[in-house]
Amino acid sequence: MKIGFHFSQTWDWSDEDFEGRGIGGTEGALVSMARELAKHNQVYVYKPTSKPGQFHGVNYVDHSLLNKEENFDVFISISRTPLLPDLNSKVKIHWSMEDSETWVQSWQQTLPYIDSVFTISPFHTEHLMKNYQIPRHMIFETTCGISSDLYKDKIDKVKNQLIYCSVPNRGLALLEHIFFIVSSEIPDVSLIVTSDFTLWGHADPGNSYYREIFSKDPRVRFLGKVPREELIYHQKTSVLHVYPCIVNELCCISSLECQAAGTPTIATKKGALETTVAHGYSGYLIDSNPFENPDFHQEFADCIISLLKNPKKLEQISNQARARSLSEFDYAKLAKEWMNKFKELLG
């Protein structure tokens, strides 16, 4: 089967950057799914690139070279593809991984030419149906995932080490007070902070404010963006993924990765986190608004403290989170589900 992807609203990155300098969640999902599909299909990714060629079986081509003379069995648009109405493909799909109004309106113009819209969570599905009137019969609900091979080996945890591994403006500032409360009860607690806006191709990491608020506490290691191998190491050695999220996540890949690493997520109950994290099984969700509830920081901190003080419970949740993520969110499993959907649409 010949499968094409188109993603023009991104920056100049290559397949190698996934393991190297790092890329954003949408880009990482594209790389991972394209690699998996390429094991049994011809896969082409059209995007801005100064490094075209074949990587891990996937053919990367500059998006300016996409033309309507190309023939595909399945073509998947991630950002708006102006050629989509005239493109010669048996099946045309929009894989939605963004929720901003400008993104959605840009591809709604080509909605009449799309056979299916792929969403990445139940929350995402409801969001598109409610706000953009996408009919339910057009939607195929899938998810983002993890590459289980990267997480199959376990390594020793660092006692009381927490990790935050999303971009800074999604809730990192709230951790300042939460960490202070936790450290008052558990003096040897530590926190690793990874990720910044260079993952999205920005020149400015956008984390100077956050570095400043944590700069006086030596127990906080502010690493910013790190290569994937190092990120996975920190995910595996941490005991809890702490994410006081303030945005409506459409999936949250960082939580899926941490769970695969045996590091349960404690987060706010925002957006798709309600399904990405199985409350009480693979982590805990704080159902409270940090900007309206004066006790939010204490509630979040108490959840962390209770687990750190109960090693047996923490180990149980860790094992459950790991098993759930590896079995339900592996890209090999998701690719099979995609292929079944492709065949259904082609049929």
JSON list of N, CA, C and O in Angstrom, two decimals, residues 306-343:
[
{"chain": "A", "resi": 306, "resn": "SER", "atom": "N", "xyz": [1.44, 11.34, 49.73]},
{"chain": "A", "resi": 306, "resn": "SER", "atom": "CA", "xyz": [0.86, 10.05, 50.16]},
{"chain": "A", "resi": 306, "resn": "SER", "atom": "C", "xyz": [1.49, 8.88, 49.41]},
{"chain": "A", "resi": 306, "resn": "SER", "atom": "O", "xyz": [1.70, 7.82, 50.00]},
{"chain": "A", "resi": 307, "resn": "LEU", "atom": "N", "xyz": [1.81, 9.07, 48.15]},
{"chain": "A", "resi": 307, "resn": "LEU", "atom": "CA", "xyz": [2.44, 7.99, 47.38]},
{"chain": "A", "resi": 307, "resn": "LEU", "atom": "C", "xyz": [3.91, 7.82, 47.77]},
{"chain": "A", "resi": 307, "resn": "LEU", "atom": "O", "xyz": [4.40, 6.70, 47.88]},
{"chain": "A", "resi": 308, "resn": "LEU", "atom": "N", "xyz": [4.61, 8.92, 47.95]},
{"chain": "A", "resi": 308, "resn": "LEU", "atom": "CA", "xyz": [6.02, 8.82, 48.33]},
{"chain": "A", "resi": 308, "resn": "LEU", "atom": "C", "xyz": [6.19, 8.17, 49.71]},
{"chain": "A", "resi": 308, "resn": "LEU", "atom": "O", "xyz": [7.20, 7.53, 49.98]},
{"chain": "A", "resi": 309, "resn": "LYS", "atom": "N", "xyz": [5.18, 8.33, 50.55]},
{"chain": "A", "resi": 309, "resn": "LYS", "atom": "CA", "xyz": [5.24, 7.73, 51.88]},
{"chain": "A", "resi": 309, "resn": "LYS", "atom": "C", "xyz": [4.71, 6.30, 51.92]},
{"chain": "A", "resi": 309, "resn": "LYS", "atom": "O", "xyz": [4.74, 5.66, 52.97]},
{"chain": "A", "resi": 310, "resn": "ASN", "atom": "N", "xyz": [4.23, 5.83, 50.77]},
{"chain": "A", "resi": 310, "resn": "ASN", "atom": "CA", "xyz": [3.68, 4.48, 50.70]},
{"chain": "A", "resi": 310, "resn": "ASN", "atom": "C", "xyz": [4.33, 3.73, 49.54]},
{"chain": "A", "resi": 310, "resn": "ASN", "atom": "O", "xyz": [3.74, 3.59, 48.46]},
{"chain": "A", "resi": 311, "resn": "PRO", "atom": "N", "xyz": [5.58, 3.26, 49.73]},
{"chain": "A", "resi": 311, "resn": "PRO", "atom": "CA", "xyz": [6.33, 2.63, 48.65]},
{"chain": "A", "resi": 311, "resn": "PRO", "atom": "C", "xyz": [5.61, 1.45, 48.00]},
{"chain": "A", "resi": 311, "resn": "PRO", "atom": "O", "xyz": [5.73, 1.25, 46.78]},
{"chain": "A", "resi": 312, "resn": "LYS", "atom": "N", "xyz": [4.88, 0.66, 48.76]},
{"chain": "A", "resi": 312, "resn": "LYS", "atom": "CA", "xyz": [4.18, -0.50, 48.20]},
{"chain": "A", "resi": 312, "resn": "LYS", "atom": "C", "xyz": [3.08, -0.06, 47.23]},
{"chain": "A", "resi": 312, "resn": "LYS", "atom": "O", "xyz": [2.92, -0.64, 46.15]},
{"chain": "A", "resi": 313, "resn": "LYS", "atom": "N", "xyz": [2.34, 0.94, 47.63]},
{"chain": "A", "resi": 313, "resn": "LYS", "atom": "CA", "xyz": [1.28, 1.47, 46.76]},
{"chain": "A", "resi": 313, "resn": "LYS", "atom": "C", "xyz": [1.89, 2.09, 45.51]},
{"chain": "A", "resi": 313, "resn": "LYS", "atom": "O", "xyz": [1.38, 1.91, 44.39]},
{"chain": "A", "resi": 314, "resn": "LEU", "atom": "N", "xyz": [2.98, 2.83, 45.69]},
{"chain": "A", "resi": 314, "resn": "LEU", "atom": "CA", "xyz": [3.66, 3.46, 44.57]},
{"chain": "A", "resi": 314, "resn": "LEU", "atom": "C", "xyz": [4.16, 2.40, 43.58]},
{"chain": "A", "resi": 314, "resn": "LEU", "atom": "O", "xyz": [4.01, 2.56, 42.36]},
{"chain": "A", "resi": 315, "resn": "GLU", "atom": "N", "xyz": [4.72, 1.32, 44.09]},
{"chain": "A", "resi": 315, "resn": "GLU", "atom": "CA", "xyz": [5.20, 0.25, 43.21]},
{"chain": "A", "resi": 315, "resn": "GLU", "atom": "C", "xyz": [4.05, -0.40, 42.46]},
{"chain": "A", "resi": 315, "resn": "GLU", "atom": "O", "xyz": [4.16, -0.72, 41.26]},
{"chain": "A", "resi": 316, "resn": "GLN", "atom": "N", "xyz": [2.93, -0.59, 43.14]},
{"chain": "A", "resi": 316, "resn": "GLN", "atom": "CA", "xyz": [1.77, -1.19, 42.49]},
{"chain": "A", "resi": 316, "resn": "GLN", "atom": "C", "xyz": [1.27, -0.30, 41.34]},
{"chain": "A", "resi": 316, "resn": "GLN", "atom": "O", "xyz": [1.05, -0.79, 40.22]},
{"chain": "A", "resi": 317, "resn": "ILE", "atom": "N", "xyz": [1.12, 0.99, 41.61]},
{"chain": "A", "resi": 317, "resn": "ILE", "atom": "CA", "xyz": [0.66, 1.92, 40.58]},
{"chain": "A", "resi": 317, "resn": "ILE", "atom": "C", "xyz": [1.67, 1.99, 39.44]},
{"chain": "A", "resi": 317, "resn": "ILE", "atom": "O", "xyz": [1.30, 2.06, 38.26]},
{"chain": "A", "resi": 318, "resn": "SER", "atom": "N", "xyz": [2.95, 1.94, 39.79]},
{"chain": "A", "resi": 318, "resn": "SER", "atom": "CA", "xyz": [4.01, 1.97, 38.78]},
{"chain": "A", "resi": 318, "resn": "SER", "atom": "C", "xyz": [3.90, 0.78, 37.83]},
{"chain": "A", "resi": 318, "resn": "SER", "atom": "O", "xyz": [3.96, 0.94, 36.60]},
{"chain": "A", "resi": 319, "resn": "ASN", "atom": "N", "xyz": [3.73, -0.40, 38.38]},
{"chain": "A", "resi": 319, "resn": "ASN", "atom": "CA", "xyz": [3.62, -1.61, 37.55]},
{"chain": "A", "resi": 319, "resn": "ASN", "atom": "C", "xyz": [2.36, -1.58, 36.68]},
{"chain": "A", "resi": 319, "resn": "ASN", "atom": "O", "xyz": [2.38, -1.99, 35.52]},
{"chain": "A", "resi": 320, "resn": "GLN", "atom": "N", "xyz": [1.28, -1.08, 37.25]},
{"chain": "A", "resi": 320, "resn": "GLN", "atom": "CA", "xyz": [0.02, -1.00, 36.49]},
{"chain": "A", "resi": 320, "resn": "GLN", "atom": "C", "xyz": [0.13, 0.01, 35.35]},
{"chain": "A", "resi": 320, "resn": "GLN", "atom": "O", "xyz": [-0.35, -0.24, 34.24]},
{"chain": "A", "resi": 321, "resn": "ALA", "atom": "N", "xyz": [0.76, 1.15, 35.63]},
{"chain": "A", "resi": 321, "resn": "ALA", "atom": "CA", "xyz": [0.92, 2.18, 34.60]},
{"chain": "A", "resi": 321, "resn": "ALA", "atom": "C", "xyz": [1.77, 1.66, 33.46]},
{"chain": "A", "resi": 321, "resn": "ALA", "atom": "O", "xyz": [1.45, 1.87, 32.28]},
{"chain": "A", "resi": 322, "resn": "ARG", "atom": "N", "xyz": [2.85, 0.98, 33.81]},
{"chain": "A", "resi": 322, "resn": "ARG", "atom": "CA", "xyz": [3.75, 0.45, 32.79]},
{"chain": "A", "resi": 322, "resn": "ARG", "atom": "C", "xyz": [3.04, -0.58, 31.91]},
{"chain": "A", "resi": 322, "resn": "ARG", "atom": "O", "xyz": [3.10, -0.53, 30.67]},
{"chain": "A", "resi": 323, "resn": "ALA", "atom": "N", "xyz": [2.34, -1.54, 32.54]},
{"chain": "A", "resi": 323, "resn": "ALA", "atom": "CA", "xyz": [1.65, -2.58, 31.79]},
{"chain": "A", "resi": 323, "resn": "ALA", "atom": "C", "xyz": [0.57, -1.99, 30.88]},
{"chain": "A", "resi": 323, "resn": "ALA", "atom": "O", "xyz": [0.43, -2.40, 29.72]},
{"chain": "A", "resi": 324, "resn": "ARG", "atom": "N", "xyz": [-0.17, -1.02, 31.39]},
{"chain": "A", "resi": 324, "resn": "ARG", "atom": "CA", "xyz": [-1.25, -0.42, 30.61]},
{"chain": "A", "resi": 324, "resn": "ARG", "atom": "C", "xyz": [-0.71, 0.31, 29.39]},
{"chain": "A", "resi": 324, "resn": "ARG", "atom": "O", "xyz": [-1.23, 0.15, 28.27]},
{"chain": "A", "resi": 325, "resn": "SER", "atom": "N", "xyz": [0.32, 1.12, 29.57]},
{"chain": "A", "resi": 325, "resn": "SER", "atom": "CA", "xyz": [0.85, 1.90, 28.46]},
{"chain": "A", "resi": 325, "resn": "SER", "atom": "C", "xyz": [1.47, 1.01, 27.39]},
{"chain": "A", "resi": 325, "resn": "SER", "atom": "O", "xyz": [1.24, 1.20, 26.19]},
{"chain": "A", "resi": 326, "resn": "LEU", "atom": "N", "xyz": [2.25, 0.02, 27.82]},
{"chain": "A", "resi": 326, "resn": "LEU", "atom": "CA", "xyz": [2.92, -0.86, 26.85]},
{"chain": "A", "resi": 326, "resn": "LEU", "atom": "C", "xyz": [1.93, -1.71, 26.07]},
{"chain": "A", "resi": 326, "resn": "LEU", "atom": "O", "xyz": [2.16, -2.02, 24.90]},
{"chain": "A", "resi": 327, "resn": "SER", "atom": "N", "xyz": [0.83, -2.09, 26.70]},
{"chain": "A", "resi": 327, "resn": "SER", "atom": "CA", "xyz": [-0.12, -2.97, 26.02]},
{"chain": "A", "resi": 327, "resn": "SER", "atom": "C", "xyz": [-1.16, -2.20, 25.19]},
{"chain": "A", "resi": 327, "resn": "SER", "atom": "O", "xyz": [-1.57, -2.68, 24.12]},
{"chain": "A", "resi": 328, "resn": "GLU", "atom": "N", "xyz": [-1.57, -1.02, 25.65]},
{"chain": "A", "resi": 328, "resn": "GLU", "atom": "CA", "xyz": [-2.66, -0.32, 24.98]},
{"chain": "A", "resi": 328, "resn": "GLU", "atom": "C", "xyz": [-2.22, 0.79, 24.03]},
{"chain": "A", "resi": 328, "resn": "GLU", "atom": "O", "xyz": [-2.97, 1.17, 23.14]},
{"chain": "A", "resi": 329, "resn": "PHE", "atom": "N", "xyz": [-1.00, 1.30, 24.20]},
{"chain": "A", "resi": 329, "resn": "PHE", "atom": "CA", "xyz": [-0.60, 2.47, 23.43]},
{"chain": "A", "resi": 329, "resn": "PHE", "atom": "C", "xyz": [0.65, 2.26, 22.58]},
{"chain": "A", "resi": 329, "resn": "PHE", "atom": "O", "xyz": [1.24, 3.23, 22.10]},
{"chain": "A", "resi": 330, "resn": "ASP", "atom": "N", "xyz": [1.05, 1.03, 22.36]},
{"chain": "A", "resi": 330, "resn": "ASP", "atom": "CA", "xyz": [2.22, 0.74, 21.53]},
{"chain": "A", "resi": 330, "resn": "ASP", "atom": "C", "xyz": [1.90, 1.07, 20.07]},
{"chain": "A", "resi": 330, "resn": "ASP", "atom": "O", "xyz": [0.83, 0.74, 19.56]},
{"chain": "A", "resi": 331, "resn": "TYR", "atom": "N", "xyz": [2.84, 1.72, 19.38]},
{"chain": "A", "resi": 331, "resn": "TYR", "atom": "CA", "xyz": [2.60, 2.10, 17.99]},
{"chain": "A", "resi": 331, "resn": "TYR", "atom": "C", "xyz": [2.40, 0.90, 17.07]},
{"chain": "A", "resi": 331, "resn": "TYR", "atom": "O", "xyz": [1.69, 1.00, 16.06]},
{"chain": "A", "resi": 332, "resn": "ALA", "atom": "N", "xyz": [2.98, -0.25, 17.39]},
{"chain": "A", "resi": 332, "resn": "ALA", "atom": "CA", "xyz": [2.75, -1.44, 16.58]},
{"chain": "A", "resi": 332, "resn": "ALA", "atom": "C", "xyz": [1.27, -1.83, 16.60]},
{"chain": "A", "resi": 332, "resn": "ALA", "atom": "O", "xyz": [0.69, -2.18, 15.57]},
{"chain": "A", "resi": 333, "resn": "LYS", "atom": "N", "xyz": [0.67, -1.76, 17.78]},
{"chain": "A", "resi": 333, "resn": "LYS", "atom": "CA", "xyz": [-0.76, -2.05, 17.92]},
{"chain": "A", "resi": 333, "resn": "LYS", "atom": "C", "xyz": [-1.60, -1.00, 17.20]},
{"chain": "A", "resi": 333, "resn": "LYS", "atom": "O", "xyz": [-2.56, -1.33, 16.48]},
{"chain": "A", "resi": 334, "resn": "LEU", "atom": "N", "xyz": [-1.25, 0.28, 17.38]},
{"chain": "A", "resi": 334, "resn": "LEU", "atom": "CA", "xyz": [-2.01, 1.35, 16.75]},
{"chain": "A", "resi": 334, "resn": "LEU", "atom": "C", "xyz": [-1.92, 1.28, 15.23]},
{"chain": "A", "resi": 334, "resn": "LEU", "atom": "O", "xyz": [-2.92, 1.53, 14.53]},
{"chain": "A", "resi": 335, "resn": "ALA", "atom": "N", "xyz": [-0.74, 0.92, 14.70]},
{"chain": "A", "resi": 335, "resn": "ALA", "atom": "CA", "xyz": [-0.58, 0.82, 13.25]},
{"chain": "A", "resi": 335, "resn": "ALA", "atom": "C", "xyz": [-1.48, -0.27, 12.67]},
{"chain": "A", "resi": 335, "resn": "ALA", "atom": "O", "xyz": [-2.04, -0.11, 11.57]},
{"chain": "A", "resi": 336, "resn": "LYS", "atom": "N", "xyz": [-1.64, -1.37, 13.38]},
{"chain": "A", "resi": 336, "resn": "LYS", "atom": "CA", "xyz": [-2.54, -2.43, 12.92]},
{"chain": "A", "resi": 336, "resn": "LYS", "atom": "C", "xyz": [-3.98, -1.92, 12.87]},
{"chain": "A", "resi": 336, "resn": "LYS", "atom": "O", "xyz": [-4.73, -2.23, 11.93]},
{"chain": "A", "resi": 337, "resn": "GLU", "atom": "N", "xyz": [-4.37, -1.14, 13.88]},
{"chain": "A", "resi": 337, "resn": "GLU", "atom": "CA", "xyz": [-5.71, -0.58, 13.91]},
{"chain": "A", "resi": 337, "resn": "GLU", "atom": "C", "xyz": [-5.90, 0.40, 12.74]},
{"chain": "A", "resi": 337, "resn": "GLU", "atom": "O", "xyz": [-6.97, 0.43, 12.11]},
{"chain": "A", "resi": 338, "resn": "TRP", "atom": "N", "xyz": [-4.87, 1.18, 12.45]},
{"chain": "A", "resi": 338, "resn": "TRP", "atom": "CA", "xyz": [-4.93, 2.10, 11.30]},
{"chain": "A", "resi": 338, "resn": "TRP", "atom": "C", "xyz": [-5.08, 1.32, 10.00]},
{"chain": "A", "resi": 338, "resn": "TRP", "atom": "O", "xyz": [-5.89, 1.68, 9.15]},
{"chain": "A", "resi": 339, "resn": "MET", "atom": "N", "xyz": [-4.30, 0.25, 9.85]},
{"chain": "A", "resi": 339, "resn": "MET", "atom": "CA", "xyz": [-4.36, -0.53, 8.61]},
{"chain": "A", "resi": 339, "resn": "MET", "atom": "C", "xyz": [-5.76, -1.14, 8.43]},
{"chain": "A", "resi": 339, "resn": "MET", "atom": "O", "xyz": [-6.28, -1.19, 7.31]},
{"chain": "A", "resi": 340, "resn": "ASN", "atom": "N", "xyz": [-6.36, -1.59, 9.49]},
{"chain": "A", "resi": 340, "resn": "ASN", "atom": "CA", "xyz": [-7.72, -2.13, 9.40]},
{"chain": "A", "resi": 340, "resn": "ASN", "atom": "C", "xyz": [-8.70, -1.04, 8.96]},
{"chain": "A", "resi": 340, "resn": "ASN", "atom": "O", "xyz": [-9.62, -1.31, 8.16]},
{"chain": "A", "resi": 341, "resn": "LYS", "atom": "N", "xyz": [-8.51, 0.16, 9.48]},
{"chain": "A", "resi": 341, "resn": "LYS", "atom": "CA", "xyz": [-9.38, 1.27, 9.07]},
{"chain": "A", "resi": 341, "resn": "LYS", "atom": "C", "xyz": [-9.14, 1.64, 7.61]},
{"chain": "A", "resi": 341, "resn": "LYS", "atom": "O", "xyz": [-10.10, 1.90, 6.87]},
{"chain": "A", "resi": 342, "resn": "PHE", "atom": "N", "xyz": [-7.87, 1.64, 7.17]},
{"chain": "A", "resi": 342, "resn": "PHE", "atom": "CA", "xyz": [-7.58, 1.92, 5.77]},
{"chain": "A", "resi": 342, "resn": "PHE", "atom": "C", "xyz": [-8.32, 0.93, 4.86]},
{"chain": "A", "resi": 342, "resn": "PHE", "atom": "O", "xyz": [-8.92, 1.31, 3.85]},
{"chain": "A", "resi": 343, "resn": "LYS", "atom": "N", "xyz": [-8.22, -0.35, 5.22]},
{"chain": "A", "resi": 343, "resn": "LYS", "atom": "CA", "xyz": [-8.86, -1.39, 4.41]},
{"chain": "A", "resi": 343, "resn": "LYS", "atom": "C", "xyz": [-10.37, -1.22, 4.39]},
{"chain": "A", "resi": 343, "resn": "LYS", "atom": "O", "xyz": [-11.02, -1.44, 3.36]}
]
